[in-house]
mmCIF file of C-alpha atoms in Angstrom:
data_model
loop_
_atom_site.group_PDB
_atom_site.id
_atom_site.type_symbol
_atom_site.label_atom_id
_atom_site.label_comp_id
_atom_site.label_asym_id
_atom_site.label_seq_id
_atom_site.Cartn_x
_atom_site.Cartn_y
_atom_site.Cartn_z
ATOM 1 C CA MET A 1 -4.499 -2.441 24.682
ATOM 2 C CA SER A 2 -1.528 -4.079 22.964
ATOM 3 C CA LYS A 3 -1.631 -7.599 21.516
ATOM 4 C CA PRO A 4 -0.112 -10.390 23.597
ATOM 5 C CA VAL A 5 3.167 -11.821 22.330
ATOM 6 C CA ASN A 6 4.845 -15.158 22.860
ATOM 7 C CA VAL A 7 7.261 -14.327 25.700
ATOM 8 C CA TYR A 8 9.251 -17.487 24.966
ATOM 9 C CA SER A 9 10.228 -16.065 21.567
ATOM 10 C CA ILE A 10 12.897 -13.432 22.188
ATOM 11 C CA SER A 11 12.689 -12.273 18.574
ATOM 12 C CA GLU A 12 8.965 -11.516 18.922
ATOM 13 C CA VAL A 13 9.535 -9.807 22.259
ATOM 14 C CA SER A 14 12.375 -7.752 20.816
ATOM 15 C CA GLN A 15 10.274 -6.718 17.825
ATOM 16 C CA THR A 16 7.424 -5.639 20.100
ATOM 17 C CA LEU A 17 9.752 -3.560 22.261
ATOM 18 C CA ASN A 18 11.308 -1.985 19.137
ATOM 19 C CA GLU A 19 7.856 -1.070 17.849
ATOM 20 C CA ASN A 20 6.975 0.574 21.184
ATOM 21 C CA LEU A 21 10.203 2.564 21.443
ATOM 22 C CA PRO A 22 8.982 5.543 19.337
ATOM 23 C CA ASP A 23 5.862 5.958 21.512
ATOM 24 C CA VAL A 24 7.841 5.654 24.738
ATOM 25 C CA LEU A 25 10.480 8.158 23.638
ATOM 26 C CA ALA A 26 7.775 10.515 22.330
ATOM 27 C CA ARG A 27 6.249 10.519 25.820
ATOM 28 C CA LEU A 28 9.703 11.359 27.183
ATOM 29 C CA GLY A 29 9.881 14.431 24.959
ATOM 30 C CA TYR A 30 11.783 13.125 21.949
ATOM 31 C CA THR A 31 10.748 13.663 18.341
ATOM 32 C CA GLU A 32 11.710 10.901 15.985
ATOM 33 C CA THR A 33 13.909 11.818 13.026
ATOM 34 C CA PHE A 34 14.041 9.693 9.922
ATOM 35 C CA GLU A 35 17.302 10.666 8.231
ATOM 36 C CA LEU A 36 18.820 7.183 8.290
ATOM 37 C CA VAL A 37 15.568 5.515 7.246
ATOM 38 C CA ASP A 38 15.060 7.982 4.395
ATOM 39 C CA GLN A 39 18.634 7.540 3.178
ATOM 40 C CA LYS A 40 18.258 3.750 3.268
ATOM 41 C CA LEU A 41 14.981 3.927 1.347
ATOM 42 C CA LEU A 42 16.520 6.275 -1.235
ATOM 43 C CA ILE A 43 19.466 3.966 -1.888
ATOM 44 C CA GLY A 44 17.255 0.872 -1.834
ATOM 45 C CA TYR A 45 14.702 2.235 -4.292
ATOM 46 C CA SER A 46 17.521 3.447 -6.570
ATOM 47 C CA VAL A 47 18.706 -0.156 -6.744
ATOM 48 C CA ALA A 48 15.179 -1.327 -7.577
ATOM 49 C CA ILE A 49 14.700 1.384 -10.236
ATOM 50 C CA VAL A 50 17.937 0.418 -12.014
ATOM 51 C CA ALA A 51 16.757 -3.208 -12.136
ATOM 52 C CA ALA A 52 13.345 -2.066 -13.411
ATOM 53 C CA VAL A 53 14.915 0.009 -16.202
ATOM 54 C CA SER A 54 17.042 -2.992 -17.216
ATOM 55 C CA PHE A 55 13.929 -5.174 -17.299
ATOM 56 C CA VAL A 56 11.922 -2.704 -19.378
ATOM 57 C CA ILE A 57 14.596 -2.172 -22.040
ATOM 58 C CA ASP A 58 15.185 -5.922 -22.196
ATOM 59 C CA LYS A 59 11.511 -6.374 -23.051
ATOM 60 C CA GLN A 60 11.347 -3.497 -25.537
ATOM 61 C CA PHE A 61 14.502 -4.044 -27.579
ATOM 62 C CA VAL A 62 16.512 -6.871 -29.124
ATOM 63 C CA HIS A 63 19.209 -8.128 -26.761
ATOM 64 C CA LYS A 64 22.209 -7.592 -29.020
ATOM 65 C CA ASP A 65 21.230 -3.942 -29.647
ATOM 66 C CA ILE A 66 21.248 -3.045 -25.943
ATOM 67 C CA VAL A 67 24.096 -5.146 -24.550
ATOM 68 C CA LYS A 68 26.216 -2.043 -23.888
ATOM 69 C CA TYR A 69 23.405 -0.336 -21.954
ATOM 70 C CA GLN A 70 22.730 -3.524 -19.980
ATOM 71 C CA GLN A 71 26.410 -3.689 -19.049
ATOM 72 C CA TYR A 72 26.248 -0.142 -17.673
ATOM 73 C CA LEU A 73 23.028 -0.902 -15.797
ATOM 74 C CA VAL A 74 24.437 -4.082 -14.271
ATOM 75 C CA GLY A 75 27.545 -2.132 -13.227
ATOM 76 C CA ILE A 76 25.447 0.630 -11.637
ATOM 77 C CA TYR A 77 23.274 -2.004 -9.935
ATOM 78 C CA CYS A 78 26.338 -3.709 -8.419
ATOM 79 C CA ILE A 79 27.771 -0.407 -7.183
ATOM 80 C CA LEU A 80 24.461 0.672 -5.626
ATOM 81 C CA SER A 81 24.026 -2.767 -4.032
ATOM 82 C CA VAL A 82 27.447 -2.498 -2.401
ATOM 83 C CA ILE A 83 26.583 1.009 -1.166
ATOM 84 C CA PHE A 84 23.299 -0.295 0.261
ATOM 85 C CA TRP A 85 25.050 -3.191 2.002
ATOM 86 C CA TYR A 86 27.687 -0.829 3.437
ATOM 87 C CA PHE A 87 25.005 1.576 4.625
ATOM 88 C CA LYS A 88 23.049 -1.165 6.392
ATOM 89 C CA LYS A 89 26.116 -2.749 7.963
ATOM 90 C CA TYR A 90 28.239 0.245 8.951
ATOM 91 C CA VAL A 91 26.108 3.395 8.877
ATOM 92 C CA GLU A 92 22.675 2.227 10.058
ATOM 93 C CA LYS A 93 24.213 -0.540 12.209
ATOM 94 C CA ALA A 94 21.047 -1.887 13.880
ATOM 95 C CA VAL A 95 19.756 1.574 14.821
ATOM 96 C CA VAL A 96 16.032 1.222 15.523
ATOM 97 C CA TYR A 97 15.339 4.794 16.615
ATOM 98 C CA SER A 98 16.827 8.233 15.979
ATOM 99 C CA GLY A 99 15.361 11.235 17.705
ATOM 100 C CA LYS A 100 15.961 14.605 19.306
ATOM 101 C CA ASN A 101 14.565 16.960 21.864
ATOM 102 C CA ASP A 102 15.402 20.605 22.587
ATOM 103 C CA THR A 103 18.860 19.888 23.916
ATOM 104 C CA GLU A 104 20.115 16.574 22.614
ATOM 105 C CA THR A 105 19.886 13.867 20.023
ATOM 106 C CA ILE A 106 19.651 10.182 20.703
ATOM 107 C CA LYS A 107 20.164 6.980 18.743
ATOM 108 C CA VAL A 108 18.937 3.652 20.015
ATOM 109 C CA LYS A 109 20.276 0.272 18.937
ATOM 110 C CA THR A 110 18.827 -2.955 20.207
ATOM 111 C CA SER A 111 19.897 -6.570 20.085
ATOM 112 C CA TYR A 112 19.142 -9.907 21.654
ATOM 113 C CA GLU A 113 20.650 -13.369 21.944
ATOM 114 C CA ASP A 114 18.715 -16.472 21.066
ATOM 115 C CA SER A 115 17.405 -18.435 24.052
ATOM 116 C CA LYS A 116 18.197 -15.639 26.507
ATOM 117 C CA PRO A 117 15.320 -13.503 27.862
ATOM 118 C CA LEU A 118 17.400 -10.330 27.675
ATOM 119 C CA TYR A 119 16.859 -7.223 25.558
ATOM 120 C CA THR A 120 20.015 -5.170 25.111
ATOM 121 C CA VAL A 121 19.666 -1.454 24.445
ATOM 122 C CA THR A 122 22.507 0.815 23.374
ATOM 123 C CA LEU A 123 21.907 4.540 23.745
ATOM 124 C CA ILE A 124 24.168 6.960 21.881
ATOM 125 C CA ASP A 125 23.997 10.723 22.211
ATOM 126 C CA LYS A 126 25.257 13.328 19.772
ATOM 127 C CA LYS A 127 28.677 13.423 21.483
ATOM 128 C CA LYS A 128 29.005 9.659 20.815
ATOM 129 C CA LYS A 129 28.780 8.803 24.523
ATOM 130 C CA THR A 130 27.322 5.319 24.781
ATOM 131 C CA LEU A 131 25.347 3.424 27.395
ATOM 132 C CA VAL A 132 24.652 -0.291 27.034
ATOM 133 C CA SER A 133 21.889 -1.686 29.235
ATOM 134 C CA THR A 134 20.174 -5.036 29.423
ATOM 135 C CA LEU A 135 16.518 -5.455 30.272
ATOM 136 C CA GLU A 136 15.125 -8.730 31.582
ATOM 137 C CA ILE A 137 11.959 -9.102 29.605
ATOM 138 C CA ASN A 138 9.941 -10.499 32.513
ATOM 139 C CA LYS A 139 10.208 -7.055 34.113
ATOM 140 C CA VAL A 140 8.104 -5.432 31.392
ATOM 141 C CA PHE A 141 5.968 -8.339 30.152
ATOM 142 C CA ASN A 142 3.383 -10.150 32.238
ATOM 143 C CA LYS A 143 2.939 -13.907 31.987
ATOM 144 C CA GLU A 144 0.063 -13.492 29.529
ATOM 145 C CA GLY A 145 2.443 -11.758 27.148
ATOM 146 C CA TYR A 146 1.187 -8.178 27.456
ATOM 147 C CA LEU A 147 3.749 -5.380 27.461
ATOM 148 C CA GLN A 148 3.513 -3.171 30.571
ATOM 149 C CA SER A 149 4.165 0.114 28.793
ATOM 150 C CA GLU A 150 4.563 2.169 31.956
ATOM 151 C CA LEU A 151 7.275 -0.136 33.281
ATOM 152 C CA PHE A 152 9.076 -0.018 29.928
ATOM 153 C CA LEU A 153 8.813 3.763 29.897
ATOM 154 C CA GLU A 154 10.260 3.997 33.406
ATOM 155 C CA TRP A 155 13.149 1.756 32.498
ATOM 156 C CA ILE A 156 13.985 3.784 29.362
ATOM 157 C CA LYS A 157 13.703 7.007 31.382
ATOM 158 C CA GLN A 158 16.145 5.572 33.911
ATOM 159 C CA GLN A 159 18.637 4.650 31.174
ATOM 160 C CA LEU A 160 18.401 8.126 29.629
ATOM 161 C CA ALA A 161 19.064 9.664 33.023
ATOM 162 C CA THR A 162 22.113 7.411 33.481
ATOM 163 C CA LEU A 163 23.393 8.417 30.039
ATOM 164 C CA SER A 164 22.847 12.059 30.882
ATOM 165 C CA SER A 165 24.788 11.724 34.153
ATOM 166 C CA LYS A 166 27.601 9.997 32.288
ATOM 167 C CA ARG A 167 28.073 13.072 30.126
ATOM 168 C CA GLN A 168 28.515 15.438 33.082
ATOM 169 C CA MET B 1 -0.112 3.377 9.104
ATOM 170 C CA ASN B 2 3.638 3.976 9.238
ATOM 171 C CA ILE B 3 4.428 4.885 5.633
ATOM 172 C CA ARG B 4 8.164 4.305 6.017
ATOM 173 C CA ALA B 5 7.624 0.832 7.449
ATOM 174 C CA GLU B 6 5.320 -0.020 4.530
ATOM 175 C CA LEU B 7 7.866 1.356 2.035
ATOM 176 C CA ALA B 8 10.590 -0.743 3.678
ATOM 177 C CA LYS B 9 8.446 -3.887 3.366
ATOM 178 C CA PHE B 10 7.672 -3.119 -0.279
ATOM 179 C CA LEU B 11 11.392 -2.573 -0.851
ATOM 180 C CA ASN B 12 12.027 -6.114 0.421
ATOM 181 C CA LEU B 13 9.602 -7.371 -2.220
ATOM 182 C CA CYS B 14 11.375 -5.328 -4.895
ATOM 183 C CA PHE B 15 14.711 -6.805 -3.847
ATOM 184 C CA VAL B 16 13.391 -10.371 -4.223
ATOM 185 C CA PHE B 17 12.500 -9.784 -7.865
ATOM 186 C CA SER B 18 15.315 -7.371 -8.760
ATOM 187 C CA SER B 19 18.104 -9.545 -7.369
ATOM 188 C CA ALA B 20 16.834 -12.628 -9.224
ATOM 189 C CA TYR B 21 16.421 -10.692 -12.468
ATOM 190 C CA MET B 22 19.810 -8.928 -12.225
ATOM 191 C CA PHE B 23 21.566 -12.213 -11.469
ATOM 192 C CA TRP B 24 20.056 -13.557 -14.694
ATOM 193 C CA GLN B 25 21.002 -10.385 -16.608
ATOM 194 C CA THR B 26 24.584 -10.454 -15.268
ATOM 195 C CA TYR B 27 24.970 -14.074 -16.289
ATOM 196 C CA SER B 28 23.516 -13.173 -19.678
ATOM 197 C CA ILE B 29 26.199 -10.517 -20.202
ATOM 198 C CA ILE B 30 29.037 -12.721 -18.977
ATOM 199 C CA ALA B 31 27.925 -15.673 -21.144
ATOM 200 C CA ASP B 32 27.151 -13.376 -24.108
ATOM 201 C CA THR B 33 23.706 -14.813 -24.731
ATOM 202 C CA HIS B 34 20.213 -13.413 -24.371
ATOM 203 C CA SER B 35 19.024 -16.589 -22.624
ATOM 204 C CA PRO B 36 21.744 -18.058 -20.412
ATOM 205 C CA ILE B 37 19.490 -20.462 -18.522
ATOM 206 C CA VAL B 38 16.975 -22.702 -20.300
ATOM 207 C CA VAL B 39 14.676 -25.528 -19.251
ATOM 208 C CA VAL B 40 14.467 -28.800 -21.159
ATOM 209 C CA LEU B 41 10.880 -29.195 -22.335
ATOM 210 C CA SER B 42 11.005 -32.478 -24.228
ATOM 211 C CA GLY B 43 12.619 -35.879 -24.040
ATOM 212 C CA SER B 44 14.569 -35.556 -27.290
ATOM 213 C CA MET B 45 17.922 -35.529 -25.475
ATOM 214 C CA GLU B 46 17.304 -38.446 -23.115
ATOM 215 C CA PRO B 47 19.175 -39.993 -21.399
ATOM 216 C CA ALA B 48 21.586 -37.029 -21.262
ATOM 217 C CA PHE B 49 18.890 -34.538 -20.230
ATOM 218 C CA GLN B 50 15.402 -35.107 -18.940
ATOM 219 C CA ARG B 51 12.360 -32.869 -19.222
ATOM 220 C CA GLY B 52 12.560 -30.323 -16.418
ATOM 221 C CA ASP B 53 16.371 -30.127 -16.250
ATOM 222 C CA ILE B 54 17.861 -26.621 -16.107
ATOM 223 C CA LEU B 55 20.748 -25.959 -18.494
ATOM 224 C CA PHE B 56 23.445 -23.304 -18.089
ATOM 225 C CA LEU B 57 24.760 -21.899 -21.348
ATOM 226 C CA TRP B 58 27.949 -20.254 -22.593
ATOM 227 C CA ASN B 59 28.289 -18.394 -25.884
ATOM 228 C CA ARG B 60 31.798 -16.940 -25.949
ATOM 229 C CA ASN B 61 33.296 -19.867 -27.838
ATOM 230 C CA GLN B 62 34.050 -19.007 -31.463
ATOM 231 C CA TYR B 63 33.419 -22.539 -32.727
ATOM 232 C CA SER B 64 31.318 -25.430 -31.499
ATOM 233 C CA LYS B 65 32.732 -28.935 -31.635
ATOM 234 C CA VAL B 66 31.035 -32.123 -32.805
ATOM 235 C CA GLY B 67 29.454 -33.643 -29.723
ATOM 236 C CA ASP B 68 28.733 -30.303 -28.033
ATOM 237 C CA ILE B 69 25.169 -29.853 -26.873
ATOM 238 C CA VAL B 70 23.866 -26.527 -28.150
ATOM 239 C CA VAL B 71 20.666 -24.543 -27.787
ATOM 240 C CA TYR B 72 19.347 -22.912 -30.937
ATOM 241 C CA GLU B 73 16.298 -20.943 -31.938
ATOM 242 C CA VAL B 74 14.440 -21.371 -35.166
ATOM 243 C CA GLU B 75 12.954 -18.288 -36.811
ATOM 244 C CA ASP B 76 9.314 -17.701 -35.949
ATOM 245 C CA LYS B 77 9.410 -20.266 -33.140
ATOM 246 C CA GLN B 78 9.742 -19.010 -29.577
ATOM 247 C CA ILE B 79 10.809 -22.265 -27.959
ATOM 248 C CA PRO B 80 14.556 -22.960 -28.140
ATOM 249 C CA ILE B 81 15.755 -26.465 -29.025
ATOM 250 C CA VAL B 82 18.483 -28.353 -27.170
ATOM 251 C CA HIS B 83 20.308 -30.860 -29.389
ATOM 252 C CA ARG B 84 23.794 -32.226 -30.050
ATOM 253 C CA VAL B 85 26.122 -31.069 -32.839
ATOM 254 C CA LEU B 86 26.371 -33.865 -35.389
ATOM 255 C CA ARG B 87 28.472 -32.174 -38.023
ATOM 256 C CA GLU B 88 30.195 -28.835 -38.387
ATOM 257 C CA HIS B 89 31.912 -26.796 -41.090
ATOM 258 C CA HIS B 90 33.866 -23.660 -40.398
ATOM 259 C CA SER B 91 36.157 -21.346 -42.248
ATOM 260 C CA THR B 92 39.013 -19.379 -40.748
ATOM 261 C CA LYS B 93 38.388 -16.756 -43.421
ATOM 262 C CA ASN B 94 35.201 -14.653 -43.829
ATOM 263 C CA ASN B 95 34.946 -13.811 -40.101
ATOM 264 C CA GLY B 96 35.191 -17.489 -39.115
ATOM 265 C CA LYS B 97 31.602 -18.399 -39.959
ATOM 266 C CA GLN B 98 30.574 -21.874 -38.763
ATOM 267 C CA LEU B 99 27.725 -24.071 -39.952
ATOM 268 C CA LEU B 100 26.279 -26.780 -37.692
ATOM 269 C CA LEU B 101 24.053 -29.791 -38.172
ATOM 270 C CA THR B 102 22.304 -30.984 -35.024
ATOM 271 C CA LYS B 103 20.285 -33.978 -33.838
ATOM 272 C CA GLY B 104 18.541 -34.960 -30.645
ATOM 273 C CA ASP B 105 20.112 -38.032 -28.993
ATOM 274 C CA ASN B 106 16.660 -39.602 -28.657
ATOM 275 C CA ASN B 107 15.496 -38.700 -32.179
ATOM 276 C CA ALA B 108 15.725 -40.981 -35.186
ATOM 277 C CA GLY B 109 16.903 -38.354 -37.668
ATOM 278 C CA ASN B 110 18.769 -35.055 -37.773
ATOM 279 C CA ASP B 111 17.185 -31.628 -37.313
ATOM 280 C CA ILE B 112 16.968 -30.501 -40.952
ATOM 281 C CA PRO B 113 13.123 -30.777 -40.911
ATOM 282 C CA LEU B 114 13.116 -28.384 -37.936
ATOM 283 C CA TYR B 115 15.237 -25.661 -39.514
ATOM 284 C CA ALA B 116 13.404 -22.649 -40.932
ATOM 285 C CA GLY B 117 13.383 -21.657 -44.585
ATOM 286 C CA LYS B 118 14.658 -24.973 -46.020
ATOM 287 C CA LYS B 119 18.037 -24.483 -44.408
ATOM 288 C CA THR B 120 20.268 -27.531 -44.127
ATOM 289 C CA TYR B 121 22.621 -26.054 -41.540
ATOM 290 C CA LEU B 122 22.487 -23.659 -38.619
ATOM 291 C CA ALA B 123 24.744 -20.606 -38.532
ATOM 292 C CA LYS B 124 26.681 -20.492 -35.275
ATOM 293 C CA ASN B 125 26.720 -16.716 -34.924
ATOM 294 C CA THR B 126 23.007 -16.107 -35.633
ATOM 295 C CA ASP B 127 21.051 -19.237 -34.712
ATOM 296 C CA ILE B 128 22.921 -20.613 -31.699
ATOM 297 C CA VAL B 129 21.853 -19.295 -28.301
ATOM 298 C CA GLY B 130 24.675 -21.031 -26.449
ATOM 299 C CA THR B 131 26.529 -24.228 -25.644
ATOM 300 C CA VAL B 132 25.484 -26.256 -22.621
ATOM 301 C CA LYS B 133 28.183 -26.118 -19.960
ATOM 302 C CA GLY B 134 26.295 -27.421 -16.943
ATOM 303 C CA TYR B 135 22.901 -28.516 -15.759
ATOM 304 C CA PHE B 136 20.763 -28.977 -12.687
ATOM 305 C CA PRO B 137 18.253 -31.836 -12.740
ATOM 306 C CA GLN B 138 14.493 -31.392 -12.412
ATOM 307 C CA LEU B 139 14.473 -27.877 -10.887
ATOM 308 C CA GLY B 140 12.981 -26.511 -14.109
ATOM 309 C CA TYR B 141 9.689 -28.256 -13.442
ATOM 310 C CA VAL B 142 8.599 -25.109 -11.601
ATOM 311 C CA THR B 143 8.985 -23.197 -14.891
ATOM 312 C CA ILE B 144 7.104 -25.879 -16.828
ATOM 313 C CA TRP B 145 4.285 -25.824 -14.276
ATOM 314 C CA VAL B 146 4.076 -22.016 -14.472
ATOM 315 C CA ALA B 147 4.112 -22.090 -18.286
ATOM 316 C CA GLU B 148 1.457 -24.797 -18.593
ATOM 317 C CA ASN B 149 -0.895 -23.618 -15.849
ATOM 318 C CA LYS B 150 -2.297 -20.106 -16.250
ATOM 319 C CA TYR B 151 -3.021 -19.656 -12.528
ATOM 320 C CA ALA B 152 0.357 -20.984 -11.390
ATOM 321 C CA LYS B 153 2.218 -17.789 -12.355
ATOM 322 C CA PHE B 154 -0.078 -15.659 -10.174
ATOM 323 C CA ALA B 155 0.103 -18.196 -7.348
ATOM 324 C CA LEU B 156 3.904 -18.178 -7.407
ATOM 325 C CA LEU B 157 4.123 -14.365 -7.602
ATOM 326 C CA GLY B 158 1.574 -14.075 -4.805
ATOM 327 C CA PHE B 159 3.533 -16.507 -2.633
ATOM 328 C CA LEU B 160 6.781 -14.563 -3.179
ATOM 329 C CA ALA B 161 5.013 -11.271 -2.445
ATOM 330 C CA ILE B 162 3.418 -12.524 0.759
ATOM 331 C CA THR B 163 6.606 -14.073 2.145
ATOM 332 C CA SER B 164 8.659 -10.948 1.490
ATOM 333 C CA LEU B 165 6.004 -8.544 2.835
ATOM 334 C CA LEU B 166 5.395 -10.577 5.975
ATOM 335 C CA GLY B 167 9.013 -11.498 6.613
ATOM 336 C CA ASP B 168 11.483 -9.513 8.692
ATOM 337 C CA GLU B 169 13.945 -7.236 6.950
#
């Protein structure tokens, strides 16, 4: 059984729903793909490795002997940081799930507004058709704060069916 | 355990340390000094600077002026000293070498007893770490606490690690 969450905290509720999305979509026949996550991790760890190399050579050598190398490393770090920021803001763009089944691919973005008990889901298929739906959280959470997984699954299934009918 | 989620959390931790370090390294390159930010450890420059003040340095000036507050390092001593330039001599020939005599505002005499190897002057291009261009009061007490308390460093690192691992992305 899942842990109860504070239903008055929309950020906690949203995080719980995001964490349950992979299971729900797996039950609906989708297999999660991790391309975006892997690319983000690759860029992010490249940034960290450049900083680590700079730190190590700073400890091993006299500063004035390695200034040129530090300049290159700082330059590479800045470029990679900009790439990482661009990736997060424009490529990943709040995508919480990417997956596919035999016939289609799906991306799911979610968002919420503070002080509003609404969870907004954006579904995007491989042809870039989009469906934006809003879920009232009291429809899938009971008053004790437990997520009713079956209700959430039914709602997601309904949204996928609506997206599918939009394509036709 | 979701390995990607754990890697993403660990990446957050890496970013905390790497961004702070690279900011310091970038400032070091721009200011042309190996130590662009120092903490005042003694009261020798009171009332201008108090123990715990953070000083921001600049080392791209060719000559220091009398009255400038400079940071210098003495051979074989790790702790840099922050004092005011009392006297200077420079030549426009011979690569513009400059010699400086310094003194702490709150000290009775000049710094000649502090210089290594019976030197009576500091050489600007080899001994001076940088000239003080700005300061922030008292924030350096965290550094002093970490330096003087052997468990404080681990406590601070542990606190940073826990907040970045438990925090949202």
